[in-house]
Each structure stands twice: as structure tokens, then as C-alpha cells.
Coordinates of C-alpha atoms and ligand atoms in Angstrom, one line a residue:
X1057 CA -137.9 28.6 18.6
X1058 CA -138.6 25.2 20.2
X1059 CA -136.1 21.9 20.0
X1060 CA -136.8 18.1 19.9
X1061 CA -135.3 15.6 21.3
X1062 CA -135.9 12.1 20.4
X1063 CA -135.1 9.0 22.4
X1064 CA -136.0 5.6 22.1
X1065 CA -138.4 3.7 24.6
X1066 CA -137.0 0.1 24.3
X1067 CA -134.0 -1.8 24.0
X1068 CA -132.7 0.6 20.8
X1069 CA -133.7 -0.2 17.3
X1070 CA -137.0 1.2 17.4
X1071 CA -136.9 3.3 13.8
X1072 CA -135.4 6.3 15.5
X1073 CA -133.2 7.1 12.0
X1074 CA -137.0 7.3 9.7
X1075 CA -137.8 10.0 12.2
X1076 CA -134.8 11.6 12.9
X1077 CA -134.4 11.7 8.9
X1078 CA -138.0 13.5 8.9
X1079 CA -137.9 16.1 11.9
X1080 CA -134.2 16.9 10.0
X1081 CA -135.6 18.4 7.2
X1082 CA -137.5 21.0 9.5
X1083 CA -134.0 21.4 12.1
X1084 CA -131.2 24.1 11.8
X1085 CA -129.1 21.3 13.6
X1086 CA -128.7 18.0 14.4
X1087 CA -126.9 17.1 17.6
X1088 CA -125.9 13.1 18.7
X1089 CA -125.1 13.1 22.5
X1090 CA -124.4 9.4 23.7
X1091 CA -123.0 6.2 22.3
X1092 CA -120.7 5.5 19.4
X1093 CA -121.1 3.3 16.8
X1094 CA -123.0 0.4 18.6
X1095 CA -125.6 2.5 17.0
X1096 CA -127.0 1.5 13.5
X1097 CA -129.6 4.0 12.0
X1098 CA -131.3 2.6 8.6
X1099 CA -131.8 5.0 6.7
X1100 CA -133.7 4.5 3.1
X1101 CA -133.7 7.2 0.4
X1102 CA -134.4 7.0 -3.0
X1103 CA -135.2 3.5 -2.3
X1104 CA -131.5 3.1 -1.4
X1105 CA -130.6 1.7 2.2
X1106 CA -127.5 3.5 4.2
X1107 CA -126.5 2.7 7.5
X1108 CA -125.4 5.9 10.0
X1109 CA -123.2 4.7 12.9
X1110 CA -122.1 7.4 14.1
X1111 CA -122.9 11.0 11.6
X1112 CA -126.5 11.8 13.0
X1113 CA -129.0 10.9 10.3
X1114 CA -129.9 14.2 9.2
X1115 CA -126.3 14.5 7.0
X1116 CA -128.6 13.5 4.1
X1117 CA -130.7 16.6 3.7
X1118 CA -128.1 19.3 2.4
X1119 CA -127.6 22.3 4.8
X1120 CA -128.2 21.3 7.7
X1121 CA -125.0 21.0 10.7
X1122 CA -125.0 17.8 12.3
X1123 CA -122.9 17.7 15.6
X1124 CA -121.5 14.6 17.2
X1125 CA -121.4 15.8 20.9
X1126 CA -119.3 15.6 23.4
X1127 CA -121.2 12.7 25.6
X1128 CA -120.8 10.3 21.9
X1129 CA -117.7 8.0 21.8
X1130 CA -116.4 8.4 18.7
X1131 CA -114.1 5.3 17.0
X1132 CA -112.3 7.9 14.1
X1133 CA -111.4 4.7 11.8
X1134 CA -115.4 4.4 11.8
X1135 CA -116.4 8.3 11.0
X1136 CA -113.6 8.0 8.2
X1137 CA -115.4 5.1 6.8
X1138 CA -118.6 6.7 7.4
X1139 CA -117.3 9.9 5.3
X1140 CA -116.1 8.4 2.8
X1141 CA -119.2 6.0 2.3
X1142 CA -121.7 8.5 2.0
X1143 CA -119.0 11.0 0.1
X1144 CA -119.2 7.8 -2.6
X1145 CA -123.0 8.2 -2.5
X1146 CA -122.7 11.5 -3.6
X1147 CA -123.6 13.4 -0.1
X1148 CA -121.2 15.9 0.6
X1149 CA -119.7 15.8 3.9
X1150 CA -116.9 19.1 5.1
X1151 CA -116.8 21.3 8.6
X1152 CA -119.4 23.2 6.9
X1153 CA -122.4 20.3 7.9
X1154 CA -120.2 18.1 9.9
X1155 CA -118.6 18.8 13.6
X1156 CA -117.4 16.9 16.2
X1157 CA -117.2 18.2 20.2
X1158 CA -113.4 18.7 20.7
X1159 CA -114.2 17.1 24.4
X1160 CA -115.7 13.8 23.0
X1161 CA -113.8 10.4 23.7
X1162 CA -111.9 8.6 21.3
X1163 CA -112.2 4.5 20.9
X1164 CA -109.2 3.5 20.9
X1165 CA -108.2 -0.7 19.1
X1166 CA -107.3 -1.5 23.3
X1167 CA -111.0 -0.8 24.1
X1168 CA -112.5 -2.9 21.0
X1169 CA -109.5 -5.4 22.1
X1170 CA -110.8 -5.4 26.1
X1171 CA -114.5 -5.5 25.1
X1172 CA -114.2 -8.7 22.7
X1173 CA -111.9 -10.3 25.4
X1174 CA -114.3 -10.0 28.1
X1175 CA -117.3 -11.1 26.2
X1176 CA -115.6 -14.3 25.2
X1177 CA -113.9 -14.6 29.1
X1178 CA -117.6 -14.3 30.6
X1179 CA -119.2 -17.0 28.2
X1180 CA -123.2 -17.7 29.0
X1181 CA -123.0 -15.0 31.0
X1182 CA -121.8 -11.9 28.3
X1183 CA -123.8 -9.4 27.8
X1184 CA -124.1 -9.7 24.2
X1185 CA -121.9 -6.2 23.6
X1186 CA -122.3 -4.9 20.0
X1187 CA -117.8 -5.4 20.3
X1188 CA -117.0 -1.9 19.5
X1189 CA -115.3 -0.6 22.2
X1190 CA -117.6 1.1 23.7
X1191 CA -118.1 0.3 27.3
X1192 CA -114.2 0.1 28.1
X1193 CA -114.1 3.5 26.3
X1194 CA -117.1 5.0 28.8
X1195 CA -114.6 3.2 31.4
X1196 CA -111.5 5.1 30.5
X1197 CA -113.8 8.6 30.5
X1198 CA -115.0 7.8 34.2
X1199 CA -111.5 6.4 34.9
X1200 CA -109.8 9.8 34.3
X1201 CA -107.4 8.4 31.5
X1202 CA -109.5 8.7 28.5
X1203 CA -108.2 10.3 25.2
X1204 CA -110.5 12.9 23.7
X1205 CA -110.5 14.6 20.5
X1206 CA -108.8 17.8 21.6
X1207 CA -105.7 15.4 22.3
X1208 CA -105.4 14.1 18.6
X1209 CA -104.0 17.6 18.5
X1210 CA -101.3 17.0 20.4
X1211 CA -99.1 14.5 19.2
X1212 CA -96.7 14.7 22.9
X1213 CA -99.7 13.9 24.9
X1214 CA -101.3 11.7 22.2
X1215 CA -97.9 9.2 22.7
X1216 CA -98.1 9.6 26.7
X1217 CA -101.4 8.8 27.2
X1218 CA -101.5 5.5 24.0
X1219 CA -98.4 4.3 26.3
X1220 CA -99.4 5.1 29.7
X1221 CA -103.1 3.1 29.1
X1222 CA -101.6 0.2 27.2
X1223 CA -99.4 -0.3 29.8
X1224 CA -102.2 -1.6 32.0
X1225 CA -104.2 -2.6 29.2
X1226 CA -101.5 -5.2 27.7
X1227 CA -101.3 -6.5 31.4
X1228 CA -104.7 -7.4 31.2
X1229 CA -104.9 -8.6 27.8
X1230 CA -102.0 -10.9 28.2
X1231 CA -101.7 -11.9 31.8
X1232 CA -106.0 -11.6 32.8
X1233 CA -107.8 -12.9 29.5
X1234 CA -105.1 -14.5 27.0
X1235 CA -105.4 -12.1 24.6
X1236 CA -102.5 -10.4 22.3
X1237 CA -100.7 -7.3 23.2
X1238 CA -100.9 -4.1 21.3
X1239 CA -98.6 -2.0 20.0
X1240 CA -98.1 1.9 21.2
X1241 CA -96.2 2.7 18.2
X1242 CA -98.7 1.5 15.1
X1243 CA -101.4 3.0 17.0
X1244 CA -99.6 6.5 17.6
X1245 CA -98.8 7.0 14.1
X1246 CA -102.5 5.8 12.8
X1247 CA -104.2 8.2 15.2
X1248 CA -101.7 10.6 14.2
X1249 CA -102.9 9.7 10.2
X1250 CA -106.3 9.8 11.3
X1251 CA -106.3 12.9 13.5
X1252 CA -104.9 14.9 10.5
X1253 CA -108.2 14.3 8.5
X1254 CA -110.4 14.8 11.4
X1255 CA -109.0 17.9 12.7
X1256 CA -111.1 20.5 11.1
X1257 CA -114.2 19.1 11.7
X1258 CA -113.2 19.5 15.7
X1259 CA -114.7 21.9 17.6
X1260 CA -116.6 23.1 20.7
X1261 CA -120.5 22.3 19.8
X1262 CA -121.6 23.4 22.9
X1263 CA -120.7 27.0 22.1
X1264 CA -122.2 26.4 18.3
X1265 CA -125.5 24.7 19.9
X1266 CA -125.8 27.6 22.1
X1267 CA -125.3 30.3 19.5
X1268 CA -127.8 28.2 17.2
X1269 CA -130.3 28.4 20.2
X1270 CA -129.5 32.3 20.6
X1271 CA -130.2 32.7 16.4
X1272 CA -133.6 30.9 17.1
X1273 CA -132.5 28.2 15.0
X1274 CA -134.0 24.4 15.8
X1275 CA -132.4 21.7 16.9
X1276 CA -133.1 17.9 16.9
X1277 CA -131.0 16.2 19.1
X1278 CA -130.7 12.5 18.4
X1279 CA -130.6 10.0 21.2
X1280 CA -129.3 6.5 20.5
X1281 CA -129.8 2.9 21.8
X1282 CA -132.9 3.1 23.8
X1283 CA -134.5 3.8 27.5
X1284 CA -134.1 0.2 28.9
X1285 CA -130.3 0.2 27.9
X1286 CA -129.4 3.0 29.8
X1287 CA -126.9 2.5 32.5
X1288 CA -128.6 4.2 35.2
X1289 CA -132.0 2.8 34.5
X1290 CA -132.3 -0.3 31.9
X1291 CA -132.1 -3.7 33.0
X1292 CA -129.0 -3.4 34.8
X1293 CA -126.2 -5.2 33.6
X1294 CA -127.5 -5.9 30.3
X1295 CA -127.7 -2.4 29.6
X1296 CA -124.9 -0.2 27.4
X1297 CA -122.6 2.0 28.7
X1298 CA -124.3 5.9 28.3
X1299 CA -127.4 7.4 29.5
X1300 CA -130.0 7.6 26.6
X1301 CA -132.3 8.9 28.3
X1302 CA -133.6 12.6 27.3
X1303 CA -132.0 14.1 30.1
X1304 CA -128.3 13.0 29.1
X1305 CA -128.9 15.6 26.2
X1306 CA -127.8 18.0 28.2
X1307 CA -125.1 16.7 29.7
X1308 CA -123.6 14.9 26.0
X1309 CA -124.1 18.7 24.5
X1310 CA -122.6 20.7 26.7
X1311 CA -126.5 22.5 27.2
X1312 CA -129.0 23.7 29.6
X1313 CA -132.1 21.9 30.5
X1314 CA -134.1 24.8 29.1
X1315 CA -132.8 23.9 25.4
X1316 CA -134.7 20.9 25.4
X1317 CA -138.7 21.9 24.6
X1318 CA -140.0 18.6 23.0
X1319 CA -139.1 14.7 23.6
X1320 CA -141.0 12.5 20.9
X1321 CA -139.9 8.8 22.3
X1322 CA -140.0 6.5 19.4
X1323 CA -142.0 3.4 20.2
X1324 CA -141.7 0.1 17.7
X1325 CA -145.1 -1.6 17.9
X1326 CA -144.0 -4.6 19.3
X1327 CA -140.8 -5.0 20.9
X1328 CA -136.9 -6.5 20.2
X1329 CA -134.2 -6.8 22.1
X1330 CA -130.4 -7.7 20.7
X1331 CA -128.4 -8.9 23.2
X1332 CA -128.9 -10.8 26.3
X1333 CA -131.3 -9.9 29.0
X1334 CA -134.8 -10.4 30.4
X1335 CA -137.5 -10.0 28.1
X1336 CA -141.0 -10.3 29.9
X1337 CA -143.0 -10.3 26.8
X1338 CA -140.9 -12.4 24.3
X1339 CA -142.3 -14.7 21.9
X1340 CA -140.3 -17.5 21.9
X1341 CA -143.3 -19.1 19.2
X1342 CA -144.5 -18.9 15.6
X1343 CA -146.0 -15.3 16.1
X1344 CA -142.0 -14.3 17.3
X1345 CA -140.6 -15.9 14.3
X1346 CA -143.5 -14.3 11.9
X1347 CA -142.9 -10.7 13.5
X1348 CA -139.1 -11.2 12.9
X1349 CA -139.6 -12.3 9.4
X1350 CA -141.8 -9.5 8.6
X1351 CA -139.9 -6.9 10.5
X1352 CA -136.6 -7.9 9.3
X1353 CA -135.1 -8.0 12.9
X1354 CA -131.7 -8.2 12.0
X1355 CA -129.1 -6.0 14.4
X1356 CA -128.0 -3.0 11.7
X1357 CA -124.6 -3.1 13.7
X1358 CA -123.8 -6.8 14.1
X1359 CA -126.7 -8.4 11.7
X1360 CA -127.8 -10.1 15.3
X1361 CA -131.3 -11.8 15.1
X1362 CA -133.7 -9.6 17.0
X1363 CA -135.6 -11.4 20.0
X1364 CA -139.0 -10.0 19.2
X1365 CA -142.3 -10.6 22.1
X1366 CA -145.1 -8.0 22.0
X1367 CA -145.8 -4.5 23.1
X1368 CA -144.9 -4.0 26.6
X1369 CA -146.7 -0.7 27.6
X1370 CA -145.1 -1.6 31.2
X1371 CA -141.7 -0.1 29.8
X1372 CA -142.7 2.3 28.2
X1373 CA -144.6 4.0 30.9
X1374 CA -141.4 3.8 32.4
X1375 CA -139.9 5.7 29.3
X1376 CA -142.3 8.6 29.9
X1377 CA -141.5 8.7 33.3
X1378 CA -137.6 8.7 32.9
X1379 CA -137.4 10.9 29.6
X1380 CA -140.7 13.1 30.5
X1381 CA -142.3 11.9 27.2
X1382 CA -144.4 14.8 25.4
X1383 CA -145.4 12.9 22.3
X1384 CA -145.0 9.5 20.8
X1385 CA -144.1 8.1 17.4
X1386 CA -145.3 4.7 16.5
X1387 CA -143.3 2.4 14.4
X1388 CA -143.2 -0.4 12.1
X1389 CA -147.4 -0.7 12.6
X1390 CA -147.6 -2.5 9.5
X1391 CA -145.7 -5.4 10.4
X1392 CA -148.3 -6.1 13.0
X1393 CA -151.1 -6.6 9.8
X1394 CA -152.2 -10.5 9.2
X1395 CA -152.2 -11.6 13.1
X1396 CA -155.6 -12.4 14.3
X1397 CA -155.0 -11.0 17.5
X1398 CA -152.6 -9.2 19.2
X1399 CA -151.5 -8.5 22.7
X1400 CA -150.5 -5.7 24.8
X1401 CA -149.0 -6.0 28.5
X1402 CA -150.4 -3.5 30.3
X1403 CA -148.9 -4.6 33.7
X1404 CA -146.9 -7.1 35.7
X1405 CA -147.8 -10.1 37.9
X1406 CA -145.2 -10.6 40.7
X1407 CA -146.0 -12.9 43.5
X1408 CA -149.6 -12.2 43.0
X1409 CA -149.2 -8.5 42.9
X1410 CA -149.7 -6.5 40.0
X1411 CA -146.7 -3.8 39.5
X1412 CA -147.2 -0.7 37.1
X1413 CA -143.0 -0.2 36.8
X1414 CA -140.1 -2.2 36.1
X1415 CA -138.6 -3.7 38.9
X1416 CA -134.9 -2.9 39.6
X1417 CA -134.1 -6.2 40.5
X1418 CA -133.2 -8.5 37.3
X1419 CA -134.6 -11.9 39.5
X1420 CA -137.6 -9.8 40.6
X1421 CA -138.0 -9.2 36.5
X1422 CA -137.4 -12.8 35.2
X1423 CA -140.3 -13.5 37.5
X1424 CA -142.4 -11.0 36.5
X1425 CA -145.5 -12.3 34.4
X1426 CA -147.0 -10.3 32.0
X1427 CA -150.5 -9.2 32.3
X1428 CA -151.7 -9.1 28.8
X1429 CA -155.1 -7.0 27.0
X1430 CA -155.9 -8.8 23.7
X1431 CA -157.2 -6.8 21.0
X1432 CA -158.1 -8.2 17.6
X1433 CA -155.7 -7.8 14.8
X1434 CA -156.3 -6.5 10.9
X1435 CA -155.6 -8.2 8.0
X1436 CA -156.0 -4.9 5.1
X1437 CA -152.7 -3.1 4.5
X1438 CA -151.5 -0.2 6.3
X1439 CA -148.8 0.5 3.8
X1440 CA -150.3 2.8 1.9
X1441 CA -152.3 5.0 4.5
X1442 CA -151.6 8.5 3.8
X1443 CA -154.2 9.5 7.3
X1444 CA -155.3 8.4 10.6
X1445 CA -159.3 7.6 9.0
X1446 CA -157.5 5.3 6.2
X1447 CA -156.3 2.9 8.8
X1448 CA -158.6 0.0 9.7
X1449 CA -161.0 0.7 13.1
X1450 CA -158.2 -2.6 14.7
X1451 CA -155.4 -0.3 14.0
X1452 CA -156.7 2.7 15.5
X1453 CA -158.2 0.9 18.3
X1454 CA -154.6 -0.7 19.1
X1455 CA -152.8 2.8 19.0
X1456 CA -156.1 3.9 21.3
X1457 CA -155.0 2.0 23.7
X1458 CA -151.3 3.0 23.7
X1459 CA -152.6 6.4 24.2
X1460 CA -154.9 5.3 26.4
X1461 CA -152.6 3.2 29.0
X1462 CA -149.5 5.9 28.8
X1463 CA -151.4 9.2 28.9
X1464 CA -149.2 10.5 26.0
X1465 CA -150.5 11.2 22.2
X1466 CA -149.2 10.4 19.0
X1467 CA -147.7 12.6 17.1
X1468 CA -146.0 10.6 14.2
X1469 CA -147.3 6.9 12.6
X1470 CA -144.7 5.1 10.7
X1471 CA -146.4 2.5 8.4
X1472 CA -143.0 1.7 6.5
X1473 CA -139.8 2.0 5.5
X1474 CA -140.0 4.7 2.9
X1475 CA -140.0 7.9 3.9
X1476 CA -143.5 9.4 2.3
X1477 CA -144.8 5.8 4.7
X1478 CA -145.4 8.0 7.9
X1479 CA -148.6 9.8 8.8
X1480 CA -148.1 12.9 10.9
X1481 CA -150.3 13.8 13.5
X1482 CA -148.8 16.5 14.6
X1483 CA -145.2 18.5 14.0
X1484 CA -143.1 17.4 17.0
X1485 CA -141.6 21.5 16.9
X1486 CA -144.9 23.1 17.1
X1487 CA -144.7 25.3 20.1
X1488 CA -148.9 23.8 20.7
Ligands
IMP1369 P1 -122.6 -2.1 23.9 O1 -123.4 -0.8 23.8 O2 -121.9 -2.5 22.6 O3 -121.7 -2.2 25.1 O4 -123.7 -3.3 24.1 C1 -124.5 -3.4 25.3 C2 -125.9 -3.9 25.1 O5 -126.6 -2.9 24.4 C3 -126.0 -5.1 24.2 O6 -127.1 -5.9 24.6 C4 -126.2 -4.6 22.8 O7 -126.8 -5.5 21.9 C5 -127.1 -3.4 23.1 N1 -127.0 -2.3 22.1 C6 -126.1 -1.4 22.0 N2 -126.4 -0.5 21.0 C7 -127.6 -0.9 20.6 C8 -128.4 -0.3 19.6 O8 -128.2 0.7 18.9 N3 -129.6 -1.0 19.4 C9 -129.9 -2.1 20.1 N4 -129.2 -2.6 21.1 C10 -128.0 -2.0 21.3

């Protein structure tokens, strides 16, 4: 038995859904553990796109159990939607492959309402939230007043608790940031609507992870957003609101440390950001615009242009660190193909030092300079390259030096968006 976890080692949006949709077809399970729906995981199969928010990507190979655990926040109208989308594309979704943790928190229309109101009340300065509730959700959790799905079954304490928050929340809506009140009543009785569908696909997934671990069954449990978001450690504020780091698995499943065997971090080859924040290696240039073109950069939540600057090997060395990194997978390599030459930070310049780690401090990191290795680019296409000696000496020098400057090997090579595009190195569950 031996489980994966896979995280991202940017700013999210780093193909995590192409290899979460290929490590699935080898898991028992498949276990989500923080964020909601500010999530967006592309999948493509038969050539067809689909967009997972919020189901972990494996739902599309047929019986497996995905688990949306306790540490997700979960927007029901959102999961409905997501049910009944992929029920139209002929994916069968019931409690027998679906579950979600009775003890994960529910978005509720005040914390959508709170988050747009804030954005638009800080202006220039926003953070540039994805608008889904789902920092005044992770509020309302650490506040002590969040609703979780264990009280959609109880319709008593449902009403007391939609009341009790809206209370303060009108306050703040009305009197704080102009916004309109809610009403307690519409809500109760859509919750109530929605609660009625969702019920049997709430459980406790801790006990069914547990027992899955006990049966020597494998599990793949799917981080979202990426290492530099997270709360404790990305680039504090503009960060989201859950720990996606590796660690968090244990805490968003309701399992041990010792469940976790694997962590594959999923690294685009160059890197994006949506959102505001410091970027230390953004292209603000041609070669930014060309890499967006190419890579389609376009949020999969909001449709957001992606900033895109090159690979910043700064970050993720700070990824292996925080998530304890034992493999990486490469992503969308063959957007990099027709640039003469490419770049790689390998380090910072601050003050005429050179630093090796992020600094914490967000003026410290708008000053930062990055130290860049050029390597020469390759023009032939990767598309088609089904092995590591099929890819031009450029390519395999590049990914060299990522191996090289992080001390971590490769494991999986995505070279596009198709599944049978990915060159395996080695099998992320192997126990070697
Ligand atoms: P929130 O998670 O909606 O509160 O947004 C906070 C920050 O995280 C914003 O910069 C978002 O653009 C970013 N973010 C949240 N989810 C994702 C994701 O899945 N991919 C990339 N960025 C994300």
C-alpha cells in the first residue's frame, strides 16, 4: 500500500487535474482536503474539456470513490451544478463514488456577498479573490459560527445559525460596505431544498479513508490552489484562505501523517499567477504575451488573464521544503518550444545579497531581483514525445537543471493537454 499526495508548487493552476486524472486510474480513492470552488481543474477526455470545481478529478474513471474532505469549503448550489453537469455528460455520479465529510463547511450567499463587497471596498488594493465565498467562509470556520454539512441535517439549527450570522452579516453589508441585505428566510428554505439532495452523499470520510488505508487500498489526495497561496506560507496577503500545502492533507482528511507516503508537486514550466501579488520573474514583454497565447492562460474559474514570467526555481525550492517534495511533475513543457532562449531564476538579489528562499516580507520581495541561468530554447515539437530520448538534448538539458537546482527527480512529463501527452518516468505509488 503507499498513497500520493499531490500539491501544487506555484500560485495554483499548474496542470494538477491532467495528473490527478492519471494517478486516478491507479487509486482506490480520491480525497480533496482544502479550498472550494476557487479551484478550476481542466480536465480533457475524449477530446472534450470539463471543468471540476469542486468533485476531485478522478470522478471520471468509473469505480473509483472520490471524497471531498472535511478541510474543502463546499458551496452546495456549486456541487449540484457540478452533478448534474457531468450526470449530462453521461458520468454517473451516486454515494456509491461520491462523498462529502459530514464536518466540511458550507458557503453560504452572505460569504460570496462579504467577499465581492470587500474586493470592490479595497479597490487597487484587492486581492484579486476568485469571489466565491471562500475566504469569509474559512472566516466563519476559525470564528466558531460556521455551518457545516452535518447541520443541513438539522433544519432547527440550520434556521438559528442562517439568522444568528446574518444578523452581523447584514450589519456589515448595509451599514460597513453599501451592500444589500440578505434574507434568512429564502436562504433557509433553499439550503433546506439543497440539503435534501445532498444528504446521502454526507458522511464521515475520515473513518472511510482510514478503513481504505486498513484494506490496503490507495489513495490520491488532491491538493488545490498551489504552495505560494497558502495562508501560512505564500505571499502573505495575496494568498487564499487554506493551507495547500501537503501537510494540510492530514488535517482536511481527518488522517494521520503516516497515511501520506508520496508528494508529487506539480510544477508548470514557467510560471502564472491570477490575482494580484508580487511576481519576481514576470514577463511584462512579448515572450509574456507569447507564453500566454500558447499556454492559454486564462483563469478556469473567473476566465482571468494569467500573468505569466519564467520558471522561478527560488519557489519552488521553497515548495520542496514546505511540502517535503519526493518527486516532481513537469507541465505544459511544450509551450516553452519556439523561444530562442529561455531563463531560469535560480536565486534572488536583495541589497547585493543573493537569497536561496522567499522572503517573508512582501517589500523585501518586490525588491528582490531575480538571478537568472539562460539556457537555449528548442524549436522541434514536443507534442508527440512518447520518451525522455525523443525530446530534443534543449529540453532535457532545461528539465536537467530543475533536477539539478532542487535536488528532486521527475517522475511525470506532461507535453500536452491530452491525456496519452505525458511521459512517465516513474509511477508516483511505487513503494521504490
Ligand atoms: P480566493 O481563494 O478566492 O480567496 O482568492 C485568493 C487568491 O488566490 C487570488 O489571488 C486568487 O486568484 C487565487 N486563487 C484561488 N484559487 C486559485 C486557483 O485554483 N488557481 C489559481 N489561483 C487561485
Amino acid at each position: 500500500m503507499s498513497n500520493v499526495v499531490i500539491v501544487g508548487t506555484q500560485w495554483g493552476d499548474e496542470g494538477k487535474g491532467k495528473v490527478v486524472d492519471r494517478l486516478a486510474a491507479r487509486a482506490d480513492l480520491i480525497v480533496r482536503f482544502q479550498g472550494g470552488n476557487n479551484a478550476g481543474h481542466t480536465l480533457v477526455v475524449n477530446g472534450e474539456q470539463t471543468i471540476c470545481h469542486l468533485i476531485p478529478s478522478g470522478i471520471l474513471h468509473k469505480g473509483k470513490k472520490c471524497l471531498i474532505g472535511n478541510g474543502v469549503v463546499v458551496d452546495p448550489e456549486v456541487l449540484l451544478e457540478e452533478i448534474e453537469n457531468l450526470t449530462d455528460k453521461g458520468v454517473t455520479i451516486a454515494p456509491a463514488n461520491l462523498s462529502l465529510s459530514e464536518k466540511a463547511h458550507i458557503i453560504m450567499p452572505y460569504h460570496k456577498a462579504m467577499d465581492h463587497a470587500r474586493e470592490k471596498a479595497k479597490g487597487k488594493e484587492k486581492i484579486g479573490t476568485t469571489g466565491r465565498g471562500i475566504g469569509p467562509c474559512y472566516e466563519d470556520k476559525a470564528g466558531r459560527v460556521g455551518i457545516r454539512a452535518v447541520d443541513l441535517f438539522d433544519p432547527d439549527l440550520l434556521k438559528e445559525k442562517i439568522e444568528g450570522n446574518l444578523k452581523e452579516k447584514n450589519f456589515y453589508l448595509t451599514q460597513f460596505f453599501n451592500a444589500k441585505a440578505l434574507d434568512a428566510n429564502q436562504i433557509f428554505d433553499r439550503y433546506c431544498e439543497m440539503a435534501k439532495i445532498l444528504r446521502p452523499f454526507i458522511r464521515n470520510t475520515s473513518l472511510m479513508v482510514d478503513l481504505a488505508a486498513k484494506e490496503g487500498k490507495k489513495i490520491l489526495f488532491e491538493g488545490a490552489q498551489g504552495t505560494h497561496l497558502d495562508i501560512d506560507h505564500g505571499t502573505y496577503p495575496f494568498v487564499t484562505s487554506s493551507n495547500p500545502v501537503a501537510g494540510s492533507a492530514c488535517a482536511g482528511v481527518g488522517v494521520g501523517p503516516d497515511k501520506l507516503h508520496h508528494v508529487v508537486g506539480i510544477v508548470k514550466a514557467y510560471t502564472t499567477r491570477v490575482g494580484s501579488g508580487p511576481f519576481a520573474t514576470e514577463l511584462l514583454d512579448d515572450t509574456g504575451d507569447y507564453i500566454q497565447e500558447k499556454g492559454s492562460e486564462f483563469g478556469a474559474t473567473t476566465g482571468r488573464r494569467r500573468r505569466c514570467g519564467w520558471l522561478d526555481l527560488v519557489m519552488i525550492r521553497d515548495s520542496v521544503r514546505l511540502n517535503g517534495l519526493t518527486s516532481l511533475s513537469i507541465t505544459k513543457l511544450d509551450v516553452l518550444t519556439g523561444l530562442d532562449t529561455l531563463k531560469i531564476c535560480v536565486a534572488y538579489e536583495l541589497e547585493g545579497k543573493r537569497i536561496e528562499a522567499t522572503p517573508a516580507s512582501l517589500k523585501e520581495l518586490a525588491q528582490c531581483r531575480p538571478v537568472f541561468e539562460e539556457l537555449p530554447g528548442w524549436k522541434d515539437e514536443i507534442a508527440s514525445a512518447k520518451t525522455l530520448n525523443q525530446l530534443p538534448a534543449e529540453t532535457t538539458n532545461y528539465l536537467n537543471v530543475i533536477e539539478e537546482k532542487t535536488g528532486v527527480p521527475i517522475s511525470i512529463l506532461s507535453v500536452g493537454p491530452m491525456r496519452d501527452q505525458t511521459i512517465e518516468i516513474k509511477d508516483p505509488f511505487s513503494r521504490s
